[in-house]
C-alpha cells in the first residue's frame, strides 16, 4: 500500500503576504482587436524593455469575449491602454493590492478549501476580491482602498498577514527576539581593589 500522504494544513495555517507597494490595475482588450496590441502584450509578459519596472503581478486571461490583463498600476502598459481606448483597450479605475497565499515554497495544487478560506472573511467584511491561481502560489487581490479592512478581516479569522514591498521577492525575515545580553565582564580595576 502506498504511504499515506500528510494531512493538509488547516486553512488558517496558510501564511499571507501583502505586497503594499504592489498596486495593480485590471485592463481589458477586446479579443477581436488583440492583434493591434500584440507587441505591447509580448513586452509586458515575455520581453520587457531594459528600463521597464518589474511588475508586482502580471497575468493574462483570455475568454471568448476579451483579454483581461493584470499588471502594475504605474506601468507603461496602462499608458498604452489609455492611448488605445478607441482600439478596444480600456482600464479599470480601481487599484488592487496582491496578497500572496502561501509561503515561499507555495501551496499544493491539491489543497482543498483555500479559495473559500480566503473569500469567506473578505465577503463577511464586504470586500470584493480578484483571485489568481499560479503553479506555486495563489494571489487574492483586494481593493487598495480596503487594505486595512481586508487585513483586519483575515486577522480576526486567525490568519497572520505579513507586509512586504513588491520588489522584495519575499517578506523580510520575521523579527526575532534580540540576543540575550552577556553579563558585563568584571572590571579589572574593580577586581584589583577588592
mmCIF file of C-alpha atoms in Angstrom:
data_model
loop_
_atom_site.group_PDB
_atom_site.id
_atom_site.type_symbol
_atom_site.label_atom_id
_atom_site.label_comp_id
_atom_site.label_asym_id
_atom_site.label_seq_id
_atom_site.Cartn_x
_atom_site.Cartn_y
_atom_site.Cartn_z
ATOM 1 C CA UNK A 1 0.000 0.000 0.000
ATOM 2 C CA UNK A 2 1.303 3.486 -0.799
ATOM 3 C CA UNK A 3 2.307 5.586 2.205
ATOM 4 C CA UNK A 4 -0.407 7.868 3.499
ATOM 5 C CA UNK A 5 0.082 11.464 2.493
ATOM 6 C CA UNK A 6 0.273 14.017 5.286
ATOM 7 C CA UNK A 7 -2.944 15.741 6.226
ATOM 8 C CA UNK A 8 -3.292 19.184 4.633
ATOM 9 C CA UNK A 9 -2.694 22.175 6.872
ATOM 10 C CA UNK A 10 -5.840 23.861 8.127
ATOM 11 C CA UNK A 11 -6.587 26.966 6.036
ATOM 12 C CA UNK A 12 -5.680 29.406 8.836
ATOM 13 C CA UNK A 13 -2.155 27.956 8.894
ATOM 14 C CA UNK A 14 -1.616 29.312 5.379
ATOM 15 C CA UNK A 15 0.670 32.348 5.551
ATOM 16 C CA UNK A 16 -0.403 35.548 3.808
ATOM 17 C CA UNK A 17 1.932 38.206 2.419
ATOM 18 C CA UNK A 18 0.559 41.643 1.497
ATOM 19 C CA UNK A 19 2.563 43.452 -1.187
ATOM 20 C CA UNK A 20 1.985 47.024 -0.026
ATOM 21 C CA UNK A 21 3.876 48.530 -2.963
ATOM 22 C CA UNK A 22 2.180 46.252 -5.495
ATOM 23 C CA UNK A 23 -0.652 48.481 -6.734
ATOM 24 C CA UNK A 24 -2.241 46.592 -9.617
ATOM 25 C CA UNK A 25 -4.834 47.528 -12.206
ATOM 26 C CA UNK A 26 -7.013 45.398 -14.475
ATOM 27 C CA UNK A 27 -7.117 46.139 -18.191
ATOM 28 C CA UNK A 28 -9.433 44.808 -20.884
ATOM 29 C CA UNK A 29 -8.657 44.296 -24.537
ATOM 30 C CA UNK A 30 -11.395 43.405 -26.995
ATOM 31 C CA UNK A 31 -10.463 39.947 -28.217
ATOM 32 C CA UNK A 32 -11.342 40.800 -31.819
ATOM 33 C CA UNK A 33 -8.714 43.570 -31.728
ATOM 34 C CA UNK A 34 -5.961 41.744 -29.841
ATOM 35 C CA UNK A 35 -3.590 41.778 -32.831
ATOM 36 C CA UNK A 36 -3.369 45.553 -32.503
ATOM 37 C CA UNK A 37 -1.911 45.045 -29.012
ATOM 38 C CA UNK A 38 0.333 42.021 -29.630
ATOM 39 C CA UNK A 39 3.638 43.864 -29.288
ATOM 40 C CA UNK A 40 2.517 45.522 -26.031
ATOM 41 C CA UNK A 41 1.369 42.175 -24.609
ATOM 42 C CA UNK A 42 4.633 40.487 -25.597
ATOM 43 C CA UNK A 43 6.632 43.269 -23.966
ATOM 44 C CA UNK A 44 4.569 43.123 -20.774
ATOM 45 C CA UNK A 45 4.518 39.347 -20.350
ATOM 46 C CA UNK A 46 7.636 37.973 -22.014
ATOM 47 C CA UNK A 47 10.080 40.531 -23.425
ATOM 48 C CA UNK A 48 10.308 43.572 -21.145
ATOM 49 C CA UNK A 49 12.421 46.505 -22.216
ATOM 50 C CA UNK A 50 15.596 47.033 -20.218
ATOM 51 C CA UNK A 51 14.116 50.057 -18.420
ATOM 52 C CA UNK A 52 10.674 48.510 -17.641
ATOM 53 C CA UNK A 53 9.903 48.415 -13.937
ATOM 54 C CA UNK A 54 9.304 44.928 -12.508
ATOM 55 C CA UNK A 55 5.614 44.098 -12.220
ATOM 56 C CA UNK A 56 4.117 43.176 -8.840
ATOM 57 C CA UNK A 57 1.978 40.696 -10.747
ATOM 58 C CA UNK A 58 1.400 40.247 -14.480
ATOM 59 C CA UNK A 59 -1.346 37.976 -15.661
ATOM 60 C CA UNK A 60 -3.289 37.410 -18.887
ATOM 61 C CA UNK A 61 -6.672 35.676 -19.050
ATOM 62 C CA UNK A 62 -8.329 35.019 -22.394
ATOM 63 C CA UNK A 63 -12.045 34.313 -22.701
ATOM 64 C CA UNK A 64 -14.197 34.120 -25.842
ATOM 65 C CA UNK A 65 -15.066 37.819 -25.391
ATOM 66 C CA UNK A 66 -11.933 39.521 -24.126
ATOM 67 C CA UNK A 67 -8.412 39.536 -22.854
ATOM 68 C CA UNK A 68 -8.050 40.654 -19.262
ATOM 69 C CA UNK A 69 -4.625 41.767 -18.127
ATOM 70 C CA UNK A 70 -3.489 42.473 -14.578
ATOM 71 C CA UNK A 71 -0.256 44.371 -14.052
ATOM 72 C CA UNK A 72 1.304 47.209 -12.111
ATOM 73 C CA UNK A 73 -0.872 50.298 -11.980
ATOM 74 C CA UNK A 74 2.022 52.619 -12.811
ATOM 75 C CA UNK A 75 3.361 50.560 -15.691
ATOM 76 C CA UNK A 76 3.824 51.741 -19.249
ATOM 77 C CA UNK A 77 1.078 49.250 -20.186
ATOM 78 C CA UNK A 78 -1.519 51.480 -18.527
ATOM 79 C CA UNK A 79 -0.446 54.385 -20.705
ATOM 80 C CA UNK A 80 -0.660 52.077 -23.740
ATOM 81 C CA UNK A 81 -4.263 51.161 -22.886
ATOM 82 C CA UNK A 82 -5.224 54.779 -22.234
ATOM 83 C CA UNK A 83 -3.779 55.772 -25.613
ATOM 84 C CA UNK A 84 -5.683 52.968 -27.385
ATOM 85 C CA UNK A 85 -9.155 53.271 -25.864
ATOM 86 C CA UNK A 86 -10.628 53.556 -29.359
ATOM 87 C CA UNK A 87 -8.772 50.388 -30.376
ATOM 88 C CA UNK A 88 -10.580 48.120 -27.938
ATOM 89 C CA UNK A 89 -8.477 48.737 -24.815
ATOM 90 C CA UNK A 90 -9.721 50.038 -21.507
ATOM 91 C CA UNK A 91 -8.587 50.156 -17.906
ATOM 92 C CA UNK A 92 -10.368 49.850 -14.604
ATOM 93 C CA UNK A 93 -10.283 52.796 -12.262
ATOM 94 C CA UNK A 94 -9.873 50.554 -9.209
ATOM 95 C CA UNK A 95 -6.432 49.849 -7.743
ATOM 96 C CA UNK A 96 -5.858 46.411 -6.217
ATOM 97 C CA UNK A 97 -3.165 45.102 -3.880
ATOM 98 C CA UNK A 98 -1.995 41.491 -4.156
ATOM 99 C CA UNK A 99 -1.789 39.219 -1.137
ATOM 100 C CA UNK A 100 0.250 36.078 -1.709
ATOM 101 C CA UNK A 101 -1.451 32.980 -0.348
ATOM 102 C CA UNK A 102 1.135 30.507 0.917
ATOM 103 C CA UNK A 103 4.771 30.685 1.874
ATOM 104 C CA UNK A 104 7.852 30.917 -0.308
ATOM 105 C CA UNK A 105 7.520 27.187 -1.087
ATOM 106 C CA UNK A 106 3.943 27.668 -2.277
ATOM 107 C CA UNK A 107 0.821 25.684 -1.599
ATOM 108 C CA UNK A 108 -0.079 22.448 -3.290
ATOM 109 C CA UNK A 109 -2.316 22.326 -6.325
ATOM 110 C CA UNK A 110 -4.318 19.672 -4.494
ATOM 111 C CA UNK A 111 -5.123 21.840 -1.453
ATOM 112 C CA UNK A 112 -8.849 21.911 -0.747
ATOM 113 C CA UNK A 113 -10.732 24.918 0.592
ATOM 114 C CA UNK A 114 -8.054 27.555 0.057
ATOM 115 C CA UNK A 115 -10.166 29.897 -2.076
ATOM 116 C CA UNK A 116 -13.111 29.551 0.310
ATOM 117 C CA UNK A 117 -10.819 30.254 3.270
ATOM 118 C CA UNK A 118 -9.638 33.465 1.578
ATOM 119 C CA UNK A 119 -13.012 34.597 0.255
ATOM 120 C CA UNK A 120 -15.121 33.991 3.361
ATOM 121 C CA UNK A 121 -13.586 36.561 5.735
ATOM 122 C CA UNK A 122 -13.424 39.130 2.941
ATOM 123 C CA UNK A 123 -17.056 38.538 1.953
ATOM 124 C CA UNK A 124 -18.077 38.914 5.602
ATOM 125 C CA UNK A 125 -16.271 42.281 5.600
ATOM 126 C CA UNK A 126 -17.929 43.286 2.280
ATOM 127 C CA UNK A 127 -14.577 43.344 0.451
ATOM 128 C CA UNK A 128 -14.654 42.424 -3.260
ATOM 129 C CA UNK A 129 -11.828 40.175 -4.425
ATOM 130 C CA UNK A 130 -9.984 39.060 -7.517
ATOM 131 C CA UNK A 131 -8.291 35.674 -7.216
ATOM 132 C CA UNK A 132 -5.395 34.432 -9.330
ATOM 133 C CA UNK A 133 -4.009 30.918 -9.101
ATOM 134 C CA UNK A 134 -0.474 30.177 -10.222
ATOM 135 C CA UNK A 135 1.508 26.941 -10.089
ATOM 136 C CA UNK A 136 3.089 27.507 -6.676
ATOM 137 C CA UNK A 137 1.113 30.323 -5.099
ATOM 138 C CA UNK A 138 -2.266 31.934 -5.310
ATOM 139 C CA UNK A 139 -2.915 35.640 -5.008
ATOM 140 C CA UNK A 140 -6.003 37.292 -3.629
ATOM 141 C CA UNK A 141 -6.245 40.896 -4.771
ATOM 142 C CA UNK A 142 -8.178 43.369 -2.652
ATOM 143 C CA UNK A 143 -9.111 46.971 -3.409
ATOM 144 C CA UNK A 144 -6.259 49.219 -2.267
ATOM 145 C CA UNK A 145 -8.781 51.475 -0.519
ATOM 146 C CA UNK A 146 -9.892 48.486 1.609
ATOM 147 C CA UNK A 147 -6.468 47.132 2.518
ATOM 148 C CA UNK A 148 -6.795 47.746 6.266
ATOM 149 C CA UNK A 149 -10.321 46.283 6.299
ATOM 150 C CA UNK A 150 -9.014 43.207 4.432
ATOM 151 C CA UNK A 151 -6.057 42.656 6.765
ATOM 152 C CA UNK A 152 -8.325 43.091 9.789
ATOM 153 C CA UNK A 153 -10.818 40.551 8.356
ATOM 154 C CA UNK A 154 -8.050 37.977 7.885
ATOM 155 C CA UNK A 155 -6.541 38.603 11.320
ATOM 156 C CA UNK A 156 -9.946 38.231 13.010
ATOM 157 C CA UNK A 157 -10.081 34.729 11.480
ATOM 158 C CA UNK A 158 -6.645 33.845 12.876
ATOM 159 C CA UNK A 159 -4.542 34.433 9.754
ATOM 160 C CA UNK A 160 -1.136 36.052 10.087
ATOM 161 C CA UNK A 161 -0.628 38.714 7.412
ATOM 162 C CA UNK A 162 2.926 39.878 6.831
ATOM 163 C CA UNK A 163 3.676 43.016 4.834
ATOM 164 C CA UNK A 164 6.295 43.434 2.141
ATOM 165 C CA UNK A 165 7.224 45.752 -0.711
ATOM 166 C CA UNK A 166 6.507 44.290 -4.166
ATOM 167 C CA UNK A 167 10.154 44.242 -5.171
ATOM 168 C CA UNK A 168 11.375 42.384 -2.069
ATOM 169 C CA UNK A 169 10.810 38.987 -3.643
ATOM 170 C CA UNK A 170 9.651 37.787 -0.267
ATOM 171 C CA UNK A 171 8.796 39.194 3.076
ATOM 172 C CA UNK A 172 11.500 40.291 5.419
ATOM 173 C CA UNK A 173 12.514 37.612 7.867
ATOM 174 C CA UNK A 174 10.270 37.646 10.895
ATOM 175 C CA UNK A 175 11.682 39.734 13.664
ATOM 176 C CA UNK A 176 13.306 37.626 16.286
ATOM 177 C CA UNK A 177 13.945 38.459 19.866
ATOM 178 C CA UNK A 178 17.189 40.353 20.390
ATOM 179 C CA UNK A 179 20.024 38.144 21.573
ATOM 180 C CA UNK A 180 20.368 37.868 25.311
ATOM 181 C CA UNK A 181 22.903 40.324 26.593
ATOM 182 C CA UNK A 182 26.071 38.914 28.039
ATOM 183 C CA UNK A 183 26.606 39.960 31.643
ATOM 184 C CA UNK A 184 29.199 42.691 31.797
ATOM 185 C CA UNK A 185 32.737 41.428 32.230
ATOM 186 C CA UNK A 186 34.123 42.212 35.670
ATOM 187 C CA UNK A 187 36.178 45.356 35.573
ATOM 188 C CA UNK A 188 39.859 44.580 36.113
ATOM 189 C CA UNK A 189 40.361 47.658 38.313
ATOM 190 C CA UNK A 190 37.380 46.739 40.481
ATOM 191 C CA UNK A 191 38.843 43.254 40.915
ATOM 192 C CA UNK A 192 42.262 44.660 41.877
ATOM 193 C CA UNK A 193 40.772 46.862 44.582
ATOM 194 C CA UNK A 194 38.863 44.067 46.306
#
